Coordinates of C-alpha atoms in Angstrom, one line a residue:
Chain H
X1 CA -15.2 -22.0 19.4
X2 CA -12.0 -22.7 21.1
X3 CA -10.7 -20.1 23.5
X4 CA -8.9 -17.3 21.5
X5 CA -5.8 -16.4 23.5
X6 CA -4.3 -13.4 22.1
X7 CA -1.4 -13.5 24.6
X8 CA -0.5 -17.0 23.4
X9 CA -0.8 -15.8 19.8
X10 CA 1.4 -12.8 20.5
X11 CA 4.1 -15.1 22.0
X12 CA 4.3 -16.8 18.5
X13 CA 5.4 -13.7 16.9
X14 CA 8.9 -12.8 18.0
X15 CA 9.0 -9.3 16.4
X16 CA 6.2 -8.2 18.7
X17 CA 8.6 -8.1 21.5
X18 CA 10.7 -5.4 19.8
X19 CA 10.9 -1.9 21.1
X20 CA 10.6 1.0 18.7
X21 CA 12.2 4.3 19.9
X22 CA 12.3 2.8 23.3
X23 CA 8.4 2.0 23.3
X24 CA 6.8 -1.4 22.9
X25 CA 6.0 -2.0 19.4
X26 CA 2.3 -1.5 18.5
X27 CA 2.1 -2.9 15.0
X28 CA -1.0 -1.7 13.2
X29 CA 0.2 -1.7 9.6
X30 CA -1.1 -5.3 8.8
X31 CA -2.8 -4.3 5.7
X32 CA 0.5 -3.4 4.2
X33 CA 2.2 -6.6 5.4
X34 CA 1.8 -8.9 8.4
X35 CA 4.4 -10.1 10.8
X36 CA 5.5 -13.7 10.8
X37 CA 4.9 -16.3 13.4
X38 CA 7.8 -18.5 14.7
X39 CA 6.4 -21.4 12.8
X40 CA 7.0 -19.5 9.4
X41 CA 10.5 -18.4 10.4
X42 CA 11.3 -22.0 11.5
X43 CA 10.1 -23.3 8.3
X44 CA 12.4 -21.0 6.3
X45 CA 15.3 -21.9 8.5
X46 CA 14.5 -25.7 8.3
X47 CA 14.2 -25.7 4.4
X48 CA 17.5 -23.8 4.0
X49 CA 19.2 -25.9 6.7
X50 CA 18.0 -29.3 5.7
X51 CA 15.8 -29.6 2.6
X52 CA 16.8 -27.0 0.0
X53 CA 17.4 -27.8 -3.6
X54 CA 15.8 -26.7 -6.9
X55 CA 12.5 -28.4 -7.5
X56 CA 11.0 -30.5 -10.4
X57 CA 14.5 -31.2 -11.7
X58 CA 16.9 -33.3 -10.1
X59 CA 16.6 -37.1 -9.3
X60 CA 18.8 -36.5 -6.2
X61 CA 17.2 -36.8 -2.8
X62 CA 17.2 -33.1 -1.8
X63 CA 15.6 -32.0 -5.0
X64 CA 12.9 -34.7 -4.5
X65 CA 12.3 -33.6 -0.9
X66 CA 12.1 -30.0 -1.8
X67 CA 9.7 -30.7 -4.6
X68 CA 7.5 -32.7 -2.2
X69 CA 7.4 -29.9 0.3
X70 CA 6.7 -27.3 -2.4
X71 CA 3.8 -29.3 -3.8
X72 CA 2.6 -30.0 -0.2
X73 CA 2.3 -26.2 0.2
X74 CA 0.3 -26.0 -3.1
X75 CA -2.1 -28.6 -1.6
X76 CA -2.3 -26.5 1.7
X77 CA -3.3 -23.5 -0.4
X78 CA -5.8 -25.6 -2.4
X79 CA -7.4 -26.8 0.8
X80 CA -7.3 -23.3 2.5
X81 CA -9.4 -21.7 -0.3
X82 CA -11.2 -24.9 -1.2
X83 CA -10.2 -25.0 -4.9
X84 CA -11.3 -28.1 -6.7
X85 CA -7.8 -29.1 -7.9
X86 CA -4.1 -28.3 -7.2
X87 CA -3.9 -27.5 -10.9
X88 CA -5.9 -24.4 -10.3
X89 CA -3.3 -23.0 -7.8
X90 CA -0.5 -21.0 -9.6
X91 CA 2.4 -19.7 -7.5
X92 CA 3.5 -16.2 -8.3
X93 CA 5.3 -13.4 -6.6
X94 CA 2.2 -11.7 -5.1
X95 CA -1.4 -10.5 -5.9
X96 CA 0.0 -7.8 -8.2
X97 CA 1.8 -10.4 -10.4
X98 CA -1.3 -12.6 -10.4
X99 CA -3.5 -9.8 -11.8
X100 CA -0.8 -8.9 -14.4
X101 CA -0.8 -12.6 -15.4
X102 CA -4.6 -12.7 -15.9
X103 CA -4.5 -9.3 -17.8
X104 CA -1.7 -10.4 -20.1
X105 CA -2.6 -14.0 -20.6
X106 CA -6.3 -14.1 -20.4
X107 CA -6.9 -10.6 -21.5
X108 CA -4.6 -10.6 -24.5
X109 CA -5.9 -14.0 -25.6
X110 CA -9.7 -13.7 -24.9
X111 CA -10.5 -10.1 -25.2
X112 CA -10.5 -7.7 -28.1
X113 CA -10.8 -4.1 -29.0
X114 CA -14.1 -2.5 -27.7
X115 CA -14.6 -5.2 -25.0
X116 CA -15.2 -3.7 -21.6
X117 CA -13.6 -4.6 -18.2
X118 CA -15.5 -3.5 -15.1
X119 CA -13.6 -2.5 -12.0
X120 CA -14.7 -0.5 -8.9
X121 CA -13.8 3.0 -7.6
X122 CA -12.2 1.4 -4.6
X123 CA -9.5 -0.6 -6.3
X124 CA -5.8 -0.8 -5.3
X125 CA -3.5 0.4 -8.1
X126 CA -2.7 -3.2 -8.7
X127 CA -6.2 -3.9 -9.8
X128 CA -6.3 -0.7 -12.1
X129 CA -2.9 -0.2 -13.8
X130 CA -2.7 -3.8 -15.3
X131 CA -6.1 -3.3 -17.0
X132 CA -5.1 0.1 -18.2
X133 CA -2.0 -1.4 -19.8
X134 CA -4.1 -4.0 -21.4
X135 CA -6.5 -1.3 -22.7
X136 CA -3.6 0.6 -24.2
X137 CA -2.3 -2.6 -25.9
X138 CA -5.4 -4.0 -27.3
X139 CA -8.0 -1.2 -27.2
X140 CA -10.3 -2.7 -24.5
X141 CA -12.3 -0.2 -22.4
X142 CA -12.1 0.3 -18.6
X143 CA -15.4 1.0 -16.8
X144 CA -15.4 2.0 -13.2
X145 CA -18.4 1.1 -10.8
X146 CA -18.8 4.0 -8.4
X147 CA -18.9 4.0 -4.5
X148 CA -20.9 6.1 -2.0
X149 CA -19.6 8.3 0.7
X150 CA -19.5 5.4 3.2
X151 CA -17.2 3.6 0.8
X152 CA -19.7 1.0 -0.4
X153 CA -20.0 -0.2 -4.0
X154 CA -23.1 1.2 -5.6
X155 CA -24.6 -2.0 -6.7
X156 CA -27.3 -0.7 -9.0
X157 CA -24.6 1.3 -10.9
X158 CA -22.4 -1.8 -11.1
X159 CA -25.3 -3.8 -12.5
X160 CA -26.0 -1.0 -15.0
X161 CA -22.4 -1.2 -16.3
X162 CA -22.7 -4.9 -17.3
X163 CA -23.6 -5.3 -20.8
X164 CA -23.0 -7.5 -23.9
X165 CA -19.6 -5.7 -24.2
X166 CA -18.5 -6.6 -20.7
X167 CA -16.0 -9.4 -21.0
X168 CA -14.4 -9.4 -17.5
X169 CA -15.2 -8.0 -14.0
X170 CA -12.2 -7.4 -11.7
X171 CA -13.0 -6.3 -8.3
X172 CA -11.6 -6.3 -4.8
X173 CA -13.0 -8.6 -2.2
X174 CA -12.1 -6.0 0.6
X175 CA -10.8 -2.5 0.0
X176 CA -7.3 -1.8 1.4
X177 CA -7.8 1.9 1.8
X178 CA -11.4 1.8 3.3
X179 CA -11.9 -1.7 4.7
X180 CA -15.2 -2.2 2.8
X181 CA -16.0 -5.8 2.1
X182 CA -17.9 -6.1 -1.2
X183 CA -21.0 -8.1 -1.8
X184 CA -19.1 -10.5 -4.0
X185 CA -21.7 -13.2 -4.2
X186 CA -24.1 -10.7 -5.7
X187 CA -21.5 -9.2 -8.0
X188 CA -20.5 -12.6 -9.3
X189 CA -24.0 -13.9 -9.8
X190 CA -24.9 -10.8 -11.8
X191 CA -21.8 -11.2 -14.0
X192 CA -22.4 -15.0 -14.4
X193 CA -25.9 -14.3 -15.6
X194 CA -24.3 -12.7 -18.6
X195 CA -21.4 -15.2 -18.9
X196 CA -18.9 -12.7 -17.6
X197 CA -16.0 -14.2 -15.7
X198 CA -15.0 -12.4 -12.4
X199 CA -11.7 -11.9 -10.8
X200 CA -11.6 -11.2 -7.2
X201 CA -8.6 -9.3 -5.6
X202 CA -8.3 -11.1 -2.3
X203 CA -5.1 -9.5 -1.1
X204 CA -6.9 -7.8 1.9
X205 CA -9.7 -10.3 2.5
X206 CA -7.7 -13.5 2.7
X207 CA -6.1 -12.9 6.2
X208 CA -9.4 -11.8 7.7
X209 CA -12.0 -14.4 6.7
X210 CA -12.6 -17.9 5.3
X211 CA -12.5 -17.9 1.5
X212 CA -14.2 -20.8 -0.4
X213 CA -13.7 -20.2 -4.1
X214 CA -16.0 -22.9 -5.1
X215 CA -18.8 -21.5 -2.9
X216 CA -18.1 -18.0 -4.2
X217 CA -17.9 -19.4 -7.8
X218 CA -15.4 -16.7 -8.7
X219 CA -13.3 -17.4 -11.8
X220 CA -10.0 -16.0 -10.6
X221 CA -8.9 -15.2 -7.0
X222 CA -5.6 -13.7 -6.3
X223 CA -3.7 -12.9 -3.0
X224 CA -0.3 -12.3 -1.5
X225 CA 1.4 -14.6 0.9
X226 CA 3.0 -11.8 3.0
X227 CA -0.4 -10.4 4.0
X228 CA -1.4 -13.9 5.1
X229 CA 1.5 -14.0 7.7
X230 CA 3.7 -15.8 5.3
X231 CA 7.0 -14.9 3.6
X232 CA 7.2 -12.0 1.1
X233 CA 7.7 -12.9 -2.5
X234 CA 4.9 -15.3 -2.6
X235 CA 1.4 -15.1 -4.1
X236 CA -1.4 -17.1 -5.5
X237 CA -3.4 -17.1 -8.6
X238 CA -6.4 -19.4 -8.4
X239 CA -8.2 -19.8 -11.7
X240 CA -10.9 -22.2 -12.8
X241 CA -9.1 -25.0 -14.6
X242 CA -11.0 -24.6 -17.9
X243 CA -10.0 -20.9 -18.1
X244 CA -6.4 -21.6 -17.2
X245 CA -6.2 -24.4 -19.7
X246 CA -7.4 -22.0 -22.5
X247 CA -4.9 -19.3 -21.5
X248 CA -1.4 -19.1 -23.1
X249 CA 1.7 -19.0 -20.8
X250 CA 2.6 -15.6 -19.2
X251 CA 6.4 -16.1 -19.2
X252 CA 8.5 -18.5 -21.0
X253 CA 11.4 -20.4 -19.5
X254 CA 12.3 -23.5 -17.6
X255 CA 9.9 -25.5 -15.7
X256 CA 6.9 -24.5 -17.8
X257 CA 7.7 -26.7 -20.9
X258 CA 7.2 -30.3 -21.9
X259 CA 9.5 -30.3 -24.8
X260 CA 11.7 -27.6 -26.5
X261 CA 13.3 -27.8 -29.9
X262 CA 14.3 -24.8 -31.9
X263 CA 11.4 -25.3 -34.2
X264 CA 8.7 -25.6 -31.5
X265 CA 8.0 -25.7 -27.8
X266 CA 5.3 -27.8 -26.1
X267 CA 4.1 -26.3 -22.8
X268 CA 3.8 -28.1 -19.5
X269 CA 0.3 -28.8 -18.2
X270 CA -1.2 -27.0 -15.2
X271 CA -0.1 -25.6 -12.9
X272 CA 3.5 -25.5 -14.3
X273 CA 2.6 -23.8 -17.6
X274 CA 2.4 -20.6 -15.6
X275 CA 5.5 -21.1 -13.4
X276 CA 8.5 -20.4 -15.5
X277 CA 11.7 -20.3 -13.8
X278 CA 12.8 -21.2 -10.2
X279 CA 10.1 -20.0 -7.8
X280 CA 10.5 -18.7 -4.3
X281 CA 10.9 -22.3 -3.0
X282 CA 11.6 -21.9 0.7
X283 CA 9.1 -19.0 0.9
X284 CA 6.3 -20.9 -0.7
X285 CA 7.0 -23.8 1.8
X286 CA 6.8 -21.2 4.4
X287 CA 3.5 -20.0 3.2
X288 CA 2.3 -23.5 3.7
X289 CA 3.5 -23.3 7.3
X290 CA 1.5 -20.0 7.6
X291 CA -1.6 -21.7 6.4
X292 CA -1.1 -24.6 9.0
X293 CA -0.7 -21.9 11.6
X294 CA -3.9 -20.2 10.7
X295 CA -5.9 -23.3 10.4
X296 CA -4.9 -24.3 13.9
X297 CA -6.3 -21.1 15.2
X298 CA -9.4 -21.1 12.8
X299 CA -10.3 -18.3 10.4
X300 CA -13.6 -17.9 11.9
X301 CA -12.0 -17.2 15.3
X302 CA -9.6 -14.7 13.8
X303 CA -12.5 -12.9 12.0
X304 CA -14.5 -12.7 15.3
X305 CA -11.4 -11.3 17.1
X306 CA -10.7 -8.7 14.5
X307 CA -14.4 -7.7 14.3
X308 CA -14.3 -7.0 18.1
X309 CA -11.2 -4.9 17.7
X310 CA -12.6 -2.9 14.7
X311 CA -15.8 -2.2 16.6
X312 CA -13.9 -1.1 19.7
X313 CA -11.5 1.0 17.7
X314 CA -14.3 2.7 15.7
X315 CA -16.3 3.5 18.9
X316 CA -13.1 5.1 20.4
X317 CA -12.3 6.9 17.2
X318 CA -15.8 8.5 16.8
X319 CA -15.4 10.0 20.3
X320 CA -12.4 12.0 19.2
X321 CA -13.3 15.4 18.0
X322 CA -11.6 16.5 14.7
X323 CA -11.2 12.8 13.7
X324 CA -12.9 11.7 10.5
X325 CA -13.3 8.0 9.6
X326 CA -12.7 7.4 5.9
X327 CA -14.7 4.4 5.0
X328 CA -17.7 3.5 7.1
X329 CA -19.2 0.7 5.0
X330 CA -21.8 -1.4 7.0
X331 CA -19.7 -4.5 6.0
X332 CA -16.0 -3.9 7.0
X333 CA -12.8 -5.7 7.7
X334 CA -10.2 -4.6 10.3
X335 CA -9.1 -1.4 8.7
X336 CA -9.5 2.0 10.3
X337 CA -8.6 4.8 7.8
X338 CA -8.9 8.3 9.2
X339 CA -8.0 11.9 8.9
X340 CA -7.5 14.6 11.5
X341 CA -8.6 18.2 10.9
X342 CA -5.6 20.3 10.1
X343 CA -3.1 17.7 10.7
X344 CA -1.5 15.8 7.8
X345 CA -1.3 12.1 7.8
X346 CA 2.4 12.1 7.4
X347 CA 2.6 14.1 10.6
X348 CA 0.4 11.7 12.4
X349 CA 2.6 8.7 11.1
X350 CA 5.7 10.3 12.5
X351 CA 4.3 11.3 15.8
X352 CA 2.7 7.9 16.4
X353 CA 6.0 6.2 15.3
X354 CA 7.7 8.1 18.2
X355 CA 5.4 6.3 20.5
X356 CA 6.2 2.9 19.0
X357 CA 3.0 2.8 16.9
X358 CA 3.3 1.6 13.3
X359 CA 0.5 2.8 11.0
X360 CA 0.4 3.6 7.4
X361 CA 0.2 7.2 6.2
X362 CA -0.3 7.9 2.6
X363 CA -2.5 7.2 -0.4
X364 CA -2.4 3.3 0.2
X365 CA -1.8 2.8 -3.5
X366 CA -5.4 3.9 -4.1
X367 CA -5.0 7.4 -5.4
X368 CA -8.5 7.4 -7.0
X369 CA -10.0 6.7 -3.6
X370 CA -8.1 9.6 -2.1
X371 CA -9.4 11.8 -4.9
X372 CA -13.0 10.7 -4.2
X373 CA -12.8 11.8 -0.7
X374 CA -10.9 14.9 -1.5
X375 CA -7.9 14.2 0.7
X376 CA -4.2 13.8 -0.3
X377 CA -3.7 10.9 2.1
X378 CA -5.2 9.2 5.1
X379 CA -3.7 7.6 8.3
X380 CA -4.6 3.9 8.4
X381 CA -4.5 1.6 11.4
X382 CA -5.1 -2.1 10.3
X383 CA -5.6 -5.0 12.6
X384 CA -4.3 -8.5 12.7
X385 CA -4.9 -11.6 14.7
X386 CA -2.3 -10.6 17.3
X387 CA -3.6 -7.0 18.0
X388 CA -5.3 -6.2 21.3
X389 CA -7.7 -3.7 22.8
X390 CA -4.9 -2.3 24.9
X391 CA -3.0 -1.4 21.6
X392 CA -6.2 0.3 20.4
X393 CA -6.1 2.3 23.7
X394 CA -2.4 3.3 23.1
X395 CA -3.3 4.4 19.6
X396 CA -6.1 6.5 20.7
X397 CA -4.2 8.1 23.5
X398 CA -1.5 8.9 21.0
X399 CA -4.0 10.5 18.6
X400 CA -5.5 12.6 21.4
X401 CA -2.0 13.7 22.5
X402 CA -0.9 14.7 19.0
X403 CA -4.0 16.7 18.4
X404 CA -3.2 18.6 21.6
X405 CA 0.4 19.3 20.5
X406 CA -0.6 20.5 17.1
X407 CA -3.1 22.9 18.9
Chain I
X1 CA 4.7 12.8 25.4
X2 CA 6.5 13.6 22.1
X3 CA 9.9 14.5 23.7
X4 CA 11.8 12.6 21.1
X5 CA 10.4 14.8 18.3
X6 CA 11.3 18.1 19.7
X7 CA 14.2 18.4 17.2
X8 CA 11.9 17.7 14.3
X9 CA 8.8 19.6 15.4
X10 CA 10.0 22.9 16.7
X11 CA 7.6 25.6 17.7
X12 CA 8.5 27.6 14.6
X13 CA 7.3 24.7 12.4
X14 CA 4.0 24.6 14.3
X15 CA 3.6 28.3 14.0
X16 CA 4.3 28.2 10.1
X17 CA 2.0 25.3 9.7
X18 CA -0.8 27.1 11.5
X19 CA -0.2 30.3 9.8
X20 CA 1.6 29.9 6.6
X21 CA 3.3 33.0 5.2
X22 CA 2.8 34.2 1.6
X23 CA 0.1 31.7 1.1
X24 CA -1.7 33.2 -1.9
X25 CA -1.9 33.1 -5.7
X26 CA 0.3 35.6 -7.4
X27 CA -1.4 37.1 -10.4
X28 CA 1.6 38.9 -11.7
X29 CA 4.2 36.0 -11.2
X30 CA 6.7 35.4 -14.0
X31 CA 7.7 32.0 -12.7
X32 CA 5.2 29.4 -11.6
X33 CA 6.2 25.8 -11.0
X34 CA 4.3 22.9 -9.3
X35 CA 6.1 20.5 -6.9
X36 CA 4.7 17.1 -6.2
X37 CA 5.8 14.4 -3.7
X38 CA 4.1 11.2 -5.0
X39 CA 5.0 9.4 -1.8
X40 CA 2.8 11.4 0.5
X41 CA 0.7 13.3 -2.0
X42 CA 2.1 16.8 -1.0
X43 CA 1.5 19.3 -3.8
X44 CA 2.5 22.9 -4.0
X45 CA 2.6 25.6 -6.5
X46 CA 5.4 28.1 -6.2
X47 CA 5.0 31.6 -7.6
X48 CA 7.9 33.9 -8.1
X49 CA 8.3 37.5 -9.4
X50 CA 11.8 38.0 -10.7
X51 CA 12.9 41.6 -11.7
X52 CA 16.4 42.0 -13.1
X53 CA 17.7 38.9 -11.4
X54 CA 16.2 39.7 -8.0
X55 CA 13.2 37.8 -6.4
X56 CA 10.9 40.6 -5.5
X57 CA 8.0 38.4 -4.5
X58 CA 7.4 34.8 -3.6
X59 CA 4.2 33.0 -2.7
X60 CA 2.7 29.5 -2.7
X61 CA -0.5 27.5 -2.7
X62 CA -1.0 23.8 -1.9
X63 CA -1.5 21.3 0.8
X64 CA 1.1 19.2 2.7
X65 CA 2.4 18.1 6.1
X66 CA 3.6 20.5 8.7
X67 CA 7.2 19.9 7.7
X68 CA 6.6 20.7 4.1
X69 CA 4.2 23.6 4.7
X70 CA 6.7 25.2 7.2
X71 CA 9.6 24.6 4.8
X72 CA 7.9 26.3 1.9
X73 CA 6.5 29.1 4.1
X74 CA 9.9 29.9 5.6
X75 CA 11.5 29.7 2.1
X76 CA 9.2 32.3 0.6
X77 CA 10.1 34.6 3.5
X78 CA 13.7 34.2 3.2
X79 CA 14.2 34.3 -0.6
X80 CA 12.3 37.6 -1.1
X81 CA 14.9 40.3 -2.0
X82 CA 17.6 37.7 -2.8
X83 CA 19.3 37.5 -6.1
X84 CA 18.7 34.4 -8.1
X85 CA 22.3 33.3 -7.5
X86 CA 21.9 33.9 -3.7
X87 CA 18.7 31.8 -3.8
X88 CA 20.5 29.1 -5.7
X89 CA 23.3 29.0 -3.2
X90 CA 20.6 28.7 -0.3
X91 CA 19.1 25.7 -2.2
X92 CA 22.5 24.0 -2.1
X93 CA 23.1 24.7 1.5
X94 CA 19.6 23.8 2.6
X95 CA 19.8 20.4 0.6
X96 CA 23.2 19.7 2.3
X97 CA 21.7 20.4 5.7
X98 CA 18.5 18.4 5.3
X99 CA 20.1 15.3 3.8
X100 CA 22.9 15.5 6.4
X101 CA 25.7 15.0 3.7
X102 CA 27.6 17.8 5.3
X103 CA 27.3 18.2 9.0
X104 CA 29.7 21.2 8.8
X105 CA 27.1 23.3 7.1
X106 CA 26.9 26.7 8.8
X107 CA 23.6 26.6 10.3
X108 CA 23.9 30.4 11.1
X109 CA 24.1 31.1 7.3
X110 CA 20.7 29.4 6.9
X111 CA 19.2 31.6 9.7
X112 CA 15.6 30.6 10.5
X113 CA 15.8 27.6 8.1
X114 CA 18.0 25.8 10.6
X115 CA 14.9 24.8 12.4
X116 CA 14.5 22.1 9.7
X117 CA 17.8 20.5 10.3
X118 CA 16.1 18.0 12.5
X119 CA 14.7 16.2 9.4
X120 CA 18.2 14.6 8.7
X121 CA 17.4 12.2 11.5
X122 CA 14.2 11.2 9.9
X123 CA 15.0 9.8 6.3
X124 CA 11.3 9.3 5.6
X125 CA 10.7 13.0 6.1
X126 CA 13.5 14.6 4.2
X127 CA 11.6 14.9 1.0
X128 CA 8.9 16.9 2.9
X129 CA 11.4 19.5 3.7
X130 CA 13.2 19.6 0.4
X131 CA 10.1 19.6 -1.9
X132 CA 9.8 23.5 -1.7
X133 CA 13.5 23.8 -2.5
X134 CA 13.5 21.5 -5.5
X135 CA 10.5 23.4 -6.8
X136 CA 12.5 26.7 -6.3
X137 CA 15.4 25.2 -8.1
X138 CA 13.2 24.3 -11.1
X139 CA 11.7 27.8 -11.0
X140 CA 15.1 29.4 -11.0
X141 CA 16.2 27.2 -14.0
X142 CA 12.9 28.3 -15.6
X143 CA 11.5 24.9 -16.0
X144 CA 7.9 24.9 -16.9
X145 CA 6.9 21.5 -16.1
X146 CA 5.9 20.3 -12.6
X147 CA 8.6 18.6 -10.7
X148 CA 8.5 15.5 -8.5
X149 CA 10.6 14.4 -5.6
X150 CA 10.9 10.9 -7.1

C-alpha cells in the first residue's frame, strides 16, 4: 500500500478550504453528495474552454474530439467496475434514473401481472418507488426482505421470499441510512440458482470499495457520479449485454436511432439505444476524471482509510451518553447515523452547522427505515476519502456541547 | 460555543421544548387537524374547541424539533380565548414575521411569539416554526384533511 496522505488529498479539494459561519468547513455529508477534486473541476473547465461540441453528430473537429473524450469516459467507467464491454455502460442522470430505466424497460417488457420483485427493508426511495410504479402499471407484486435491529438483512427471510414467482431482485449494495453493506455475493448466488436476475443499487457502495461487476455476477449495477467525486447530473447503468439487448428503449429521440421514417424506426445498438438526446457531455467527461483521480489513490486505500475513520467515530460516539447509533451492522461502510435522546435531528443539524459541520438531518429518503426504528429522522455523519480523525473530534465535541446546551 | 445561534434558540424555546404546554389529546375537541412537514418528518395533531366563534381550548400531540415544538406550544397558549378572526390575524402576522417578508411587523403585537423571529435568518428552519400555524389556519377554515408544508 502506498502512503495515504490525507493532507495531500485535502489539498486537491478547493472547497475544503472554505469557512462556514466563520469556522473551517467539516464536511460530513458525503453520502448525500461528495465534493469535487481540482482534477474534476479542471476537466469541466477544459472541456468547455477547448473541447466542447455535441457528440456522435458532427464531422467537425470539435465534435469528433468531444465524442472521443466522452467515449473515453465510458471506457474508464467500464474499467472501474470491470464490465466485460463498453456496450454494457449506459450513461444516465443518476442512480435514480438508472433504476427507473430498468423498471420501465426491463420490467414492462419482461415481467407480467403476478410476478414478484424482491427488495429489502433498507432501500432508498429510489429503489422502492420505481418498483411500486411498475406494480401499479402492470400488476407485479413487491416483496420486502426484512432487517434486524442492527440493520442487517435477514438472509433466511430473504431466501424464503424467493420463489418461482420471483422475477427480479433489486437490493442495495450499501444502505444510505444505516451504512450496512449487504452480503451481495450470497444474495446473487441464491437468486441465480432460481434464474432470477439481480439489480444492485451501488449509489453508496461505489465510492467506498472496489466493485467488480463480473466477479459479483450481478445483472444490473447502478450508481451516481456525484457520489463518486464526479459532477452532478451523471450516473451509470451497468447491465449484462444479453439483458440490455432484449430490452426496449427507455426514451425515444435523437442519438438512439439507426434509421427513422414515419413508418418505422430502427433503434441504435448498445449503448446508444438507451441514450436518447444530448447527455451531460462535459460532466460525464468529468466523471472520467474523477475515476482517474480515485484510481491513482486506489480504492483499497480509500476503503482502509474510511474503515479507520468509522471505527474511530463509532468508538467516540458510543462513549457519549444519550447518543444512539442507528445501524450497527457487522459489515458497514463509512456512515454514522444517530439520534440523541430528547434532541431532534434538525436541531442537531442546525447547531452543528453553526460550528461549520455539515451533516444530514432527516429521513435520508428512506422513510420505511425510519419507521422501522420508530424515529422521525436521524442525524447522519458520512465519511469520504478526505475526512480526518481531527474532524471526527470536532464533530464529537460539537455533539457533547449541544447536549449540554439542551440540558 | 453556540453564540451565533442565540437569536434562534432563545431560552423560552428550550423551556417550551422541555415542557411543552397543552400537550394532550382533547376528547371534546370540535376541530382536529394533522400537520406534517415531509422535509423533516415533523408531525403534529392540533385540537381546538371553538364555542360561538371563540377558541376556548387548544392542545396538541406529536413530535418535532425544538423550534416546531416551541412554536406549537406557544401558539396553543396564545390563541386560547381569542376569537377565530383574531387567531387568523395572528396567523398572518406570524407568517410575515417568520418569513421575513415584512420586517416592519410589530413584534410587540406578537408578544411571546416574537422569540421565534430568529428563524427568518435560517431559511431551512422557517417551516419548523410555521407548521403549527398552517395547521391552525386549516383548522380555522374547518379543513378536515391533514396539511403539509410542501
